[in-house]
GROMACS .gro file of C-alpha atoms in nm:
model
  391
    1UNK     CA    1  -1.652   1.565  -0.336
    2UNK     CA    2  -1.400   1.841  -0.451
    3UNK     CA    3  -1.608   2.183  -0.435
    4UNK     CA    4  -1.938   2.001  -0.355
    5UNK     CA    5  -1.800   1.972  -0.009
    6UNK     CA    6  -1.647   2.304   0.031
    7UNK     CA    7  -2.033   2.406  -0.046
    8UNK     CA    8  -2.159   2.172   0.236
    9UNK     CA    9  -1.939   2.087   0.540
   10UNK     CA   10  -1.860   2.485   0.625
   11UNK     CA   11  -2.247   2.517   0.701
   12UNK     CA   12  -2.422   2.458   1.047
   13UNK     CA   13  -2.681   2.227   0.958
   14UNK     CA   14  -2.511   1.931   0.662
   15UNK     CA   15  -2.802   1.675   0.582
   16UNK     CA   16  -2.710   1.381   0.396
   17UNK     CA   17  -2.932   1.120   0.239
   18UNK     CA   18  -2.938   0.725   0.120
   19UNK     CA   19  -2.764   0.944  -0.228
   20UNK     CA   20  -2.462   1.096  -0.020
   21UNK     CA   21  -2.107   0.984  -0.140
   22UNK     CA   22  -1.882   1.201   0.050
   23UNK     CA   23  -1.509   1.169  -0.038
   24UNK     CA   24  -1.163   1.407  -0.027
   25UNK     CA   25  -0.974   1.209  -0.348
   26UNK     CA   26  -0.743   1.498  -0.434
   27UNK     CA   27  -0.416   1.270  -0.359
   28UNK     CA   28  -0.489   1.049  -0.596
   29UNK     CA   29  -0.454   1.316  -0.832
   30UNK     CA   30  -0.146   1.469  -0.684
   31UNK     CA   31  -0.296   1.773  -0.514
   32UNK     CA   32  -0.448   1.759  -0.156
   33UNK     CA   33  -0.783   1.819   0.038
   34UNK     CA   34  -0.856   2.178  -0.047
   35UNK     CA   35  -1.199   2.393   0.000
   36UNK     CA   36  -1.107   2.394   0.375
   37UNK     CA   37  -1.051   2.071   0.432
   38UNK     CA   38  -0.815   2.096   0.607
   39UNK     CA   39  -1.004   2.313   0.840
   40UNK     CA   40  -1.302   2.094   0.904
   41UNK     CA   41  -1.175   1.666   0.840
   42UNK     CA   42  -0.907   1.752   1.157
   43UNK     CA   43  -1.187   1.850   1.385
   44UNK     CA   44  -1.368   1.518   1.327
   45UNK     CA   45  -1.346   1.227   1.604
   46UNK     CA   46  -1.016   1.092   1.685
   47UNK     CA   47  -0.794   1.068   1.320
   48UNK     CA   48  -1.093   1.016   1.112
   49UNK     CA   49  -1.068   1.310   0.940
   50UNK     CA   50  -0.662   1.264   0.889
   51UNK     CA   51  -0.759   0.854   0.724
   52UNK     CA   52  -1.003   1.061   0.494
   53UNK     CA   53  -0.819   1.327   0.365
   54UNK     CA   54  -0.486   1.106   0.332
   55UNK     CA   55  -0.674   0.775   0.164
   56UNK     CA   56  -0.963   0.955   0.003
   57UNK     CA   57  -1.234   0.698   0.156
   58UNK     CA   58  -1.612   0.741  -0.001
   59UNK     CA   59  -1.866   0.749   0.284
   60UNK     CA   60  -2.200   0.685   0.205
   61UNK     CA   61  -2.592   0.778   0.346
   62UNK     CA   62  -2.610   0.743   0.677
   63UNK     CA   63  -2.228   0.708   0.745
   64UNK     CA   64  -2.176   1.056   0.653
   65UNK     CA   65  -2.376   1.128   0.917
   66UNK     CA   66  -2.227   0.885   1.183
   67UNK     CA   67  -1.859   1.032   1.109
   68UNK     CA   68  -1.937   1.382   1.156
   69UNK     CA   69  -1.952   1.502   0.816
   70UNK     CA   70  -2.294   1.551   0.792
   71UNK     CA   71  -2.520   1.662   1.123
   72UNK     CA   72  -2.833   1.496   1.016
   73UNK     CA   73  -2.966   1.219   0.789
   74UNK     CA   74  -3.287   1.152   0.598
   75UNK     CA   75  -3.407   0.913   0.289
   76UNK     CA   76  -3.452   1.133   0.012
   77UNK     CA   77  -3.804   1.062  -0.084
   78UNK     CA   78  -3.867   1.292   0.270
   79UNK     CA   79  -3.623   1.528   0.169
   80UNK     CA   80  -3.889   1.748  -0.024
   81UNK     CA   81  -4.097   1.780   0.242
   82UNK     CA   82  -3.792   1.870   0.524
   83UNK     CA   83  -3.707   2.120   0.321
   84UNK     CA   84  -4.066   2.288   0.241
   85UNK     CA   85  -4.128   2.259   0.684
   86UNK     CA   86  -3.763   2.411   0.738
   87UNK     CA   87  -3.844   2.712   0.501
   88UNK     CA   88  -4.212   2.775   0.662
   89UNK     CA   89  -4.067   2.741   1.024
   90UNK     CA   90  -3.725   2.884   1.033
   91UNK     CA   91  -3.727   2.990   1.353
   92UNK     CA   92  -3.731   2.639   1.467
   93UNK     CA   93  -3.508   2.468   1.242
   94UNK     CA   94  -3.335   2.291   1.573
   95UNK     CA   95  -3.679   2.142   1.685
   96UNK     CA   96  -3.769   2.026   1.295
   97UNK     CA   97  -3.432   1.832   1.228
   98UNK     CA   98  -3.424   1.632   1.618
   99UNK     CA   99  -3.540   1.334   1.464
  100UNK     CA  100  -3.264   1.326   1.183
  101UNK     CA  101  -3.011   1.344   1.424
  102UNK     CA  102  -2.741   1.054   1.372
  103UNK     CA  103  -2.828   0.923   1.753
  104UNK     CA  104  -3.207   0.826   1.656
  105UNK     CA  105  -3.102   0.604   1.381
  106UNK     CA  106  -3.085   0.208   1.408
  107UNK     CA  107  -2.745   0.200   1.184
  108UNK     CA  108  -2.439   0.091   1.232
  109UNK     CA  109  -2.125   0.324   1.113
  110UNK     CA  110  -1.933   0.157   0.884
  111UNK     CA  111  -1.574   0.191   1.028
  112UNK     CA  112  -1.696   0.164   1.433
  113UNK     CA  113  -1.479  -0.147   1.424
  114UNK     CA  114  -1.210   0.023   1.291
  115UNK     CA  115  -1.197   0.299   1.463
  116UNK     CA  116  -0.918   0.223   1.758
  117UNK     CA  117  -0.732   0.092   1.466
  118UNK     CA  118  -0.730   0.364   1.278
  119UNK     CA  119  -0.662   0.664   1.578
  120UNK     CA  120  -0.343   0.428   1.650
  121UNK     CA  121  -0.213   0.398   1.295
  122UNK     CA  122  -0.267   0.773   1.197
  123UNK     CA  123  -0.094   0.885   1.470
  124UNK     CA  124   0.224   0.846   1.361
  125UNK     CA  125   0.422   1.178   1.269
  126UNK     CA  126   0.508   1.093   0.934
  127UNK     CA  127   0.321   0.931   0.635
  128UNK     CA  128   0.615   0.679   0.605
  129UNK     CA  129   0.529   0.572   0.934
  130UNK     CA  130   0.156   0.582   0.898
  131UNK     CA  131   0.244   0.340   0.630
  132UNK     CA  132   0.489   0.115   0.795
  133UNK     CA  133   0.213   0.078   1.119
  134UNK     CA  134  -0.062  -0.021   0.847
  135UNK     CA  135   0.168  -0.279   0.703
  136UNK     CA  136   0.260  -0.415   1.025
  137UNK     CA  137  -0.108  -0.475   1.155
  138UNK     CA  138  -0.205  -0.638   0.850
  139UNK     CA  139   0.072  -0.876   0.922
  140UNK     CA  140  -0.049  -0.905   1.282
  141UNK     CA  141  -0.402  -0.889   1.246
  142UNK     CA  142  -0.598  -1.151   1.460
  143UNK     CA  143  -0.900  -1.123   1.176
  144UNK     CA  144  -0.812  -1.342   0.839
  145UNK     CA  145  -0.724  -1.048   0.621
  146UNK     CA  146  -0.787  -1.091   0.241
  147UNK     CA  147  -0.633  -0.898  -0.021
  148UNK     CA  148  -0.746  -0.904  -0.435
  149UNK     CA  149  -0.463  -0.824  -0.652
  150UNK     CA  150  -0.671  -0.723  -0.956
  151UNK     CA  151  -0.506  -0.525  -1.125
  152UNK     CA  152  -0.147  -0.298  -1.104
  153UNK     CA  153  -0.004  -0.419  -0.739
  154UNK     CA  154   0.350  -0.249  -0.671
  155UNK     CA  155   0.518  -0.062  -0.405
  156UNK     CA  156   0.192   0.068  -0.120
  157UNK     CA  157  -0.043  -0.167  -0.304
  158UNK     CA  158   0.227  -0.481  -0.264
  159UNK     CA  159   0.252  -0.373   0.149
  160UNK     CA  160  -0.142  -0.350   0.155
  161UNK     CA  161  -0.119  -0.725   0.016
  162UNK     CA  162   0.141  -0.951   0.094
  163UNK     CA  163   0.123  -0.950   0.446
  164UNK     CA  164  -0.252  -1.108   0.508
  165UNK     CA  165  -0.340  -1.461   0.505
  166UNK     CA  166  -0.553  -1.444   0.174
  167UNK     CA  167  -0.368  -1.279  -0.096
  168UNK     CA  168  -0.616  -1.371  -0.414
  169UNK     CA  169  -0.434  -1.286  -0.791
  170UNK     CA  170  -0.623  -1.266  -1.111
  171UNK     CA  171  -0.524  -1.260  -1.487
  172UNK     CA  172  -0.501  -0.877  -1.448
  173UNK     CA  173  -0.272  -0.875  -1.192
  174UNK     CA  174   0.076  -0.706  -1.264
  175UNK     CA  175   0.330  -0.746  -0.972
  176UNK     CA  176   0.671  -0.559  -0.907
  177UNK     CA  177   0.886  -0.361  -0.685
  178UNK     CA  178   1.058  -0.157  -0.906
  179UNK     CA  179   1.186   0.079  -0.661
  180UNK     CA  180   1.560   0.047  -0.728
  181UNK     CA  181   1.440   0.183  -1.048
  182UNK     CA  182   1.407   0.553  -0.863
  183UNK     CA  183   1.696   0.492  -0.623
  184UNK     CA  184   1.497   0.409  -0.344
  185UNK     CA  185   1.478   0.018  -0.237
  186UNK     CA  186   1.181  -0.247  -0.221
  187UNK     CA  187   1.003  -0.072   0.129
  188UNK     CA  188   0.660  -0.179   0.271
  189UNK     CA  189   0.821  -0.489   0.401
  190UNK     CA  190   0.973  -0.646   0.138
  191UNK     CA  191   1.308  -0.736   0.316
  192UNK     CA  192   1.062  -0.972   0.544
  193UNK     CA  193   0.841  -1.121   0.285
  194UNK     CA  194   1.051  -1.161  -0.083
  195UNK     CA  195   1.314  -1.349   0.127
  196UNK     CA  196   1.102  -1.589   0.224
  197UNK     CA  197   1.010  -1.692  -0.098
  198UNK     CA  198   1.165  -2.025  -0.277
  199UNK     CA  199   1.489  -2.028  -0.357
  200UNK     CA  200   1.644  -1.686  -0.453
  201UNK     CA  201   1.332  -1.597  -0.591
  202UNK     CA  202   1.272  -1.292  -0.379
  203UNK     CA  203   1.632  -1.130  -0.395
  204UNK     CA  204   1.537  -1.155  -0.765
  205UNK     CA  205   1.224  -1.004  -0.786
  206UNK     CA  206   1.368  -0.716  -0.512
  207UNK     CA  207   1.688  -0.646  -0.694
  208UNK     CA  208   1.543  -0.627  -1.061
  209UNK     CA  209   1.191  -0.525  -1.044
  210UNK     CA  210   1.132  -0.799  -1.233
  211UNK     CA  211   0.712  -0.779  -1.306
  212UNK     CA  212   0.485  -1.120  -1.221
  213UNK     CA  213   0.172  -1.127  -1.460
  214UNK     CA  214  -0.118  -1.327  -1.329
  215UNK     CA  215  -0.090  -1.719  -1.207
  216UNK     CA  216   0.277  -1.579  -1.237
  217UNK     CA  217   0.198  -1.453  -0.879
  218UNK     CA  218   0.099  -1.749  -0.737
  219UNK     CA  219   0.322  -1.899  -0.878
  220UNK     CA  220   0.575  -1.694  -0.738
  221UNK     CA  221   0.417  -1.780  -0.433
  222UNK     CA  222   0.322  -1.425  -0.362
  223UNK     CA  223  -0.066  -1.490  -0.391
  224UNK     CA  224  -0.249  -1.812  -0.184
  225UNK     CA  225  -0.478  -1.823  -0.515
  226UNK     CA  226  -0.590  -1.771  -0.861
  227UNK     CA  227  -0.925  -1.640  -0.992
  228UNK     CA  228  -1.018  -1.539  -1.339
  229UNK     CA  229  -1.122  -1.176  -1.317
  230UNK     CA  230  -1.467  -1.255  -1.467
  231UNK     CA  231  -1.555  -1.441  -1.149
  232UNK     CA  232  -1.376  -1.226  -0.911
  233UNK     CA  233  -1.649  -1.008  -0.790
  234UNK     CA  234  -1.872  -1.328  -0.749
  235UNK     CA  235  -1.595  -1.499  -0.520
  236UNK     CA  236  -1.590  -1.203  -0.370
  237UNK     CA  237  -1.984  -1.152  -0.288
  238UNK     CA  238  -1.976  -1.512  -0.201
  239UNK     CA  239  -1.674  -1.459   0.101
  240UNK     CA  240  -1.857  -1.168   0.234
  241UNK     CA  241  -2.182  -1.344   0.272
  242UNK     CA  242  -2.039  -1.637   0.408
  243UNK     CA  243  -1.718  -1.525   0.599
  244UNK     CA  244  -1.656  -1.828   0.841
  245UNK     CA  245  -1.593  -2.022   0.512
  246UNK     CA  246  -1.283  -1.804   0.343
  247UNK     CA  247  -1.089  -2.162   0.316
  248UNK     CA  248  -1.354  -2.401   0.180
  249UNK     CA  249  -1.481  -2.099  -0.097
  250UNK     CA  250  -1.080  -2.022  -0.213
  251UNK     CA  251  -0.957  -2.395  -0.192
  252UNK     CA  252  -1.079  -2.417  -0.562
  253UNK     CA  253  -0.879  -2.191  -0.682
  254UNK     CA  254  -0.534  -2.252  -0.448
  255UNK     CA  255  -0.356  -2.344  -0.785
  256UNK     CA  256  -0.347  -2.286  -1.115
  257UNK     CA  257  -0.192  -2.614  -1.269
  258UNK     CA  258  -0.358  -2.490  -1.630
  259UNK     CA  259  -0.137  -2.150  -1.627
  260UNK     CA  260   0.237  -2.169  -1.745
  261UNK     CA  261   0.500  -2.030  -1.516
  262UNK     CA  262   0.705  -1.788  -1.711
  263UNK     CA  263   1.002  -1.782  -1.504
  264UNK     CA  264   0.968  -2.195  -1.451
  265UNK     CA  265   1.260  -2.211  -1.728
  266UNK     CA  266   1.543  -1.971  -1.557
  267UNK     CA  267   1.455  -2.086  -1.181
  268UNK     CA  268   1.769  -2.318  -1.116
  269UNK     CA  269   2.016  -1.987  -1.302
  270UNK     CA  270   1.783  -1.742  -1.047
  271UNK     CA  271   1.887  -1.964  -0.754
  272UNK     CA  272   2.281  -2.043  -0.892
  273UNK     CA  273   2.363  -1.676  -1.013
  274UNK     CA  274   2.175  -1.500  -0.722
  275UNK     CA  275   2.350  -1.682  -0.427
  276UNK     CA  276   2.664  -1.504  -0.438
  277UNK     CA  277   2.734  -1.296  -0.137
  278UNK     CA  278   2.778  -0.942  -0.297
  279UNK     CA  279   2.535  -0.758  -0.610
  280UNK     CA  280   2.898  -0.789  -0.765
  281UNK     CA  281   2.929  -1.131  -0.805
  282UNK     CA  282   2.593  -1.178  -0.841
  283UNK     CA  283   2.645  -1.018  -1.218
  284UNK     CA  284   2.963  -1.215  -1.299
  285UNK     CA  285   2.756  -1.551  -1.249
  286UNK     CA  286   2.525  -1.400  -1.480
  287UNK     CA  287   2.775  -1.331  -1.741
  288UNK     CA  288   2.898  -1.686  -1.688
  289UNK     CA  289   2.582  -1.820  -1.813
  290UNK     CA  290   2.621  -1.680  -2.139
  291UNK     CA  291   2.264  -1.651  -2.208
  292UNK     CA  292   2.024  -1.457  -2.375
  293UNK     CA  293   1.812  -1.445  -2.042
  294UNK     CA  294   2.066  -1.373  -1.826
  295UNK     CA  295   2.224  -1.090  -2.022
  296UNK     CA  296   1.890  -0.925  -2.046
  297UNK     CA  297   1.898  -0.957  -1.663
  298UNK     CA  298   2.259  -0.776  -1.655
  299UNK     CA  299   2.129  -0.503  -1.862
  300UNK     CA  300   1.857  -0.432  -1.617
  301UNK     CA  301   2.044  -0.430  -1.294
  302UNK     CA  302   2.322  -0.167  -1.505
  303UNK     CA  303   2.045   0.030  -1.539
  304UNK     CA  304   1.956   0.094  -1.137
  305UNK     CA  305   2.095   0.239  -0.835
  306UNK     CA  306   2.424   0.073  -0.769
  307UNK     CA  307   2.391   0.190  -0.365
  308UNK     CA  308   2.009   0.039  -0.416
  309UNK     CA  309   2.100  -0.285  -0.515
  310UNK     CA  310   2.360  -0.314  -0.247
  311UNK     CA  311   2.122  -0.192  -0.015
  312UNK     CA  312   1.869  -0.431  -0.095
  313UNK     CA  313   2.083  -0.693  -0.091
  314UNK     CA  314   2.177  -0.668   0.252
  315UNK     CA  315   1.821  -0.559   0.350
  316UNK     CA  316   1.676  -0.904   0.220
  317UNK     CA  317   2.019  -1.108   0.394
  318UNK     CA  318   1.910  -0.956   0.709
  319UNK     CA  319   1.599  -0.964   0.674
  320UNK     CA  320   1.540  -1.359   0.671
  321UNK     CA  321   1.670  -1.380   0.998
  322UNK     CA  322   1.442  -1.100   1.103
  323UNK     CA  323   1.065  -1.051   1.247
  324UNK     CA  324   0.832  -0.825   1.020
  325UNK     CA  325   0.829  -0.589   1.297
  326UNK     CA  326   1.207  -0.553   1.311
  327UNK     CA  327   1.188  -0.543   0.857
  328UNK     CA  328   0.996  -0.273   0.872
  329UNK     CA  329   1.212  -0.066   1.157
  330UNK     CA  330   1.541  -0.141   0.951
  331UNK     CA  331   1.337   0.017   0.617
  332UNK     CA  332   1.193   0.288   0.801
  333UNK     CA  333   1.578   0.412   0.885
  334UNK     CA  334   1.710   0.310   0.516
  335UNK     CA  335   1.424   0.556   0.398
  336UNK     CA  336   1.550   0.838   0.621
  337UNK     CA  337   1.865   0.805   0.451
  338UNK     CA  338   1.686   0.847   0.123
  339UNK     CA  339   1.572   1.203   0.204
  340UNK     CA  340   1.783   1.451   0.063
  341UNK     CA  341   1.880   1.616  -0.280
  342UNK     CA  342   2.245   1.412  -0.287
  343UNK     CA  343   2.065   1.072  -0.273
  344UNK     CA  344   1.989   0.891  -0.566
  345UNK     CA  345   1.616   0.862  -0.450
  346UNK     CA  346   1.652   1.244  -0.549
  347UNK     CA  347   1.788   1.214  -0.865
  348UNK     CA  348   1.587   0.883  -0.945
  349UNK     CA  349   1.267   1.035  -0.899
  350UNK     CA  350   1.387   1.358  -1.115
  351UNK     CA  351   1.503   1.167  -1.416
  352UNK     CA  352   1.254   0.862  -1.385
  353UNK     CA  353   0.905   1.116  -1.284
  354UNK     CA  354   0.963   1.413  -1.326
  355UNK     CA  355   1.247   1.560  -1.619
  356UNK     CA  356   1.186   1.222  -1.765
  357UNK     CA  357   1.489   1.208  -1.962
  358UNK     CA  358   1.543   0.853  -1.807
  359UNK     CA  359   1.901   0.887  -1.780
  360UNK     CA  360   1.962   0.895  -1.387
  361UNK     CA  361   2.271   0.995  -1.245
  362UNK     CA  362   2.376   0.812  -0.964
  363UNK     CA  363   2.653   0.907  -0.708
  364UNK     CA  364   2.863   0.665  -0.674
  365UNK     CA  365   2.782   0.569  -1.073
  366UNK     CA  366   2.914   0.192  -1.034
  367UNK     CA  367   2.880  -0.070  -0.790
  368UNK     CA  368   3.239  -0.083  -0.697
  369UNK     CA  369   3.253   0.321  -0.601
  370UNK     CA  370   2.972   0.188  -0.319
  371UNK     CA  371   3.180   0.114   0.014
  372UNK     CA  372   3.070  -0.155   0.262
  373UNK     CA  373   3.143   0.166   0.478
  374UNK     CA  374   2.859   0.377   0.344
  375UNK     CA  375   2.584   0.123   0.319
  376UNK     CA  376   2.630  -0.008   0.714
  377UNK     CA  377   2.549   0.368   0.770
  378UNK     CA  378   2.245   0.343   0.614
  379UNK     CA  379   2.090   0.094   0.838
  380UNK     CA  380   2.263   0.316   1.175
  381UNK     CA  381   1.959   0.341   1.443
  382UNK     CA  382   1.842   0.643   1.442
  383UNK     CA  383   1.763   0.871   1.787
  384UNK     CA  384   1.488   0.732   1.987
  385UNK     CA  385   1.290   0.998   1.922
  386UNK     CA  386   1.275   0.920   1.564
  387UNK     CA  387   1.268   0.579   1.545
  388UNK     CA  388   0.956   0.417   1.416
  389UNK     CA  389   0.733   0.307   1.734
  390UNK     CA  390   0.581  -0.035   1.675
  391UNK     CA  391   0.377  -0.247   1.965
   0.00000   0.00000   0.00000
């Protein structure tokens, strides 16, 4: 990783072992693939090196071999002995390493099923879209896909979820889609899947960021099932060894009867005071109800995006009427309207990330400064050439 590879991949002959863990992580720290790698992962097959460098995905032994990375493989209890012939002979180092070569190995490479999958997806010109055709194949995909929330699961990690057949929550599970927070809006297909949730349930959770703890989530309706982290990696093990029984192994844990619901009180105010056709009277029922709850819930939504909460707000109302397919299009165009310094994405970001004086401002500053006018633009179609391409 890091520097290790910038000492390794630049060289003609890379030989990894059983030991190798090759990896580019440097986005998760806010930086980028460095030491040339930008040179060497987009010469590898297809968009392998692009998946790598943007997702940061460990390789191991032989697989580093089989995705281009390395040129040869061996087990390291040889690797002594390679080394001690390659140094006496190295005039025929060619000849010596032929039988490490990736072809004479009886291994499969990890991601060969993946791999038409992946040249399609990171195609795309943009990351957004990169994202938006992940989210849409998960949704799509012929193969039950299983997701395990364990742990923080908002914004990419809620698209990477909700939209497979098996989405499994623990007790360390924290759900949310706080974007409106930042000025953006709940992306990664959120207008298609929070809208389908009970009630007004979904416009709740999209307009206030509101954040689901554990059983919460399936509660919510958001996970197919419950498992207590301690057993999680078991369940897990147990799927993967015996895949054509996902739905007899989960069925155990489809509820979790034992686990209070903390928003089972204020469901019947969530469905009343969200049904309203505009954000604004959406607040004014809340104030009717005169409650503790409720103005806590007023205090949050004064605190976000008035254009993002009227953009969500007609992103979900469509967006129950729509396909995933056709979700995702409409969000790809509302986040092109995001990107410039005037938005309040801008200025969200700035104060929320950033200056981190938390004190936003947003242009218009209230909701009734936001014209019906300037949100339809928002969801205009964009050229054809720029429109995101979906099958």
């Amino acid at each position: 990783m890091g520097g290790g590879v910038g000492l390794s991949v630049h060289g003609k002959y890379r030989v990894a072992t059983e030991k190798t863990v090759f990896a580019m992580p440097e986005t998760a720290i806010g930086l980028f693939p460095d030491v040339g790698g930008s040179y060497f992962l987009s010469r590898l097959k297809g968009k392998l090196g692009l998946f790598f460098g943007l997702t940061g995905y460990r390789l191991k032994g032989a697989d580093v071999a089989f995705a281009g990375v390395a040129t040869h493989y061996t087990t390291s209890d040889k690797l002594e002995s390679l080394t001690q012939e390659l140094t006496s002979r190295s005039t025929e180092v060619d000849q010596i390493l032929e039988p490490y070569l990736p072809k004479n190995l009886n291994h499969q490479f990890c991601l060969a099923p993946y791999l038409d999958v992946i040249d399609e997806c990171f195609s795309a010109p943009t990351v957004e879209e990169i994202i938006s055709k992940l989210n849409y194949l998960i949704g799509t995909y012929q193969v039950p896909y299983m997701s395990i929330m364990d742990g923080i699961t908002m914004g990419g990690g809620v698209g990477l979820s909700v939209h497979g057949k098996y989405r499994v929550a623990t007790d360390r599970t924290l759900f949310a889609m706080p974007e409106n927070l930042i000025g953006l809006f709940p992306d990664v297909g959120s207008s298609y899947f929070l809208p389908r949730l009970s009630g007004k349930l979904g416009l709740f959770l999209g307009l206030t960021g509101y954040r689901l703890k554990g059983a919460d989530v399936l509660h919510a309706g958001i996970a197919t099932h419950y498992v207590p982290s301690e057993i999680i990696d078991q369940v897990a093990h147990d799927i993967i060894l015996n895949n054509t029984r996902v739905e007899d192994i989960l069925k155990p844990y489809s509820t979790a009867d034992n686990q209070e619901y903390s928003l089972s009180p204020h469901l019947k105010t969530i469905n009343d005071c969200f049904s309203p056709s505009t954000v604004e009277g959406i607040i004014e029922r809340l104030a009717d109800e005169k409650s503790e709850w409720a103005k806590n819930v007023i205090e949050t939504l004064s605190k976000l995006s008035p254009t993002s909460l009227k953009v969500t707000k007609k992103a979900f109302d469509e967006g129950i009427k729509k396909n995933l397919a056709e979700c995702l299009s409409t969000e790809y165009r509302l986040v092109w309207a995001c990107l410039n310094r005037n938005s309040d994405f801008y200025e969200g970001v700035r104060a929320r990330l950033i200056d981190k004086d938390q004190t936003p401002k947003w242009n218009p500053k209230v909701l009734r400064k936001v014209t019906n006018e300037q949100i339809e633009k928002r969801f205009q179609f964009l050229s054809p050439r720029d429109e995101l391409a979906l099958p």
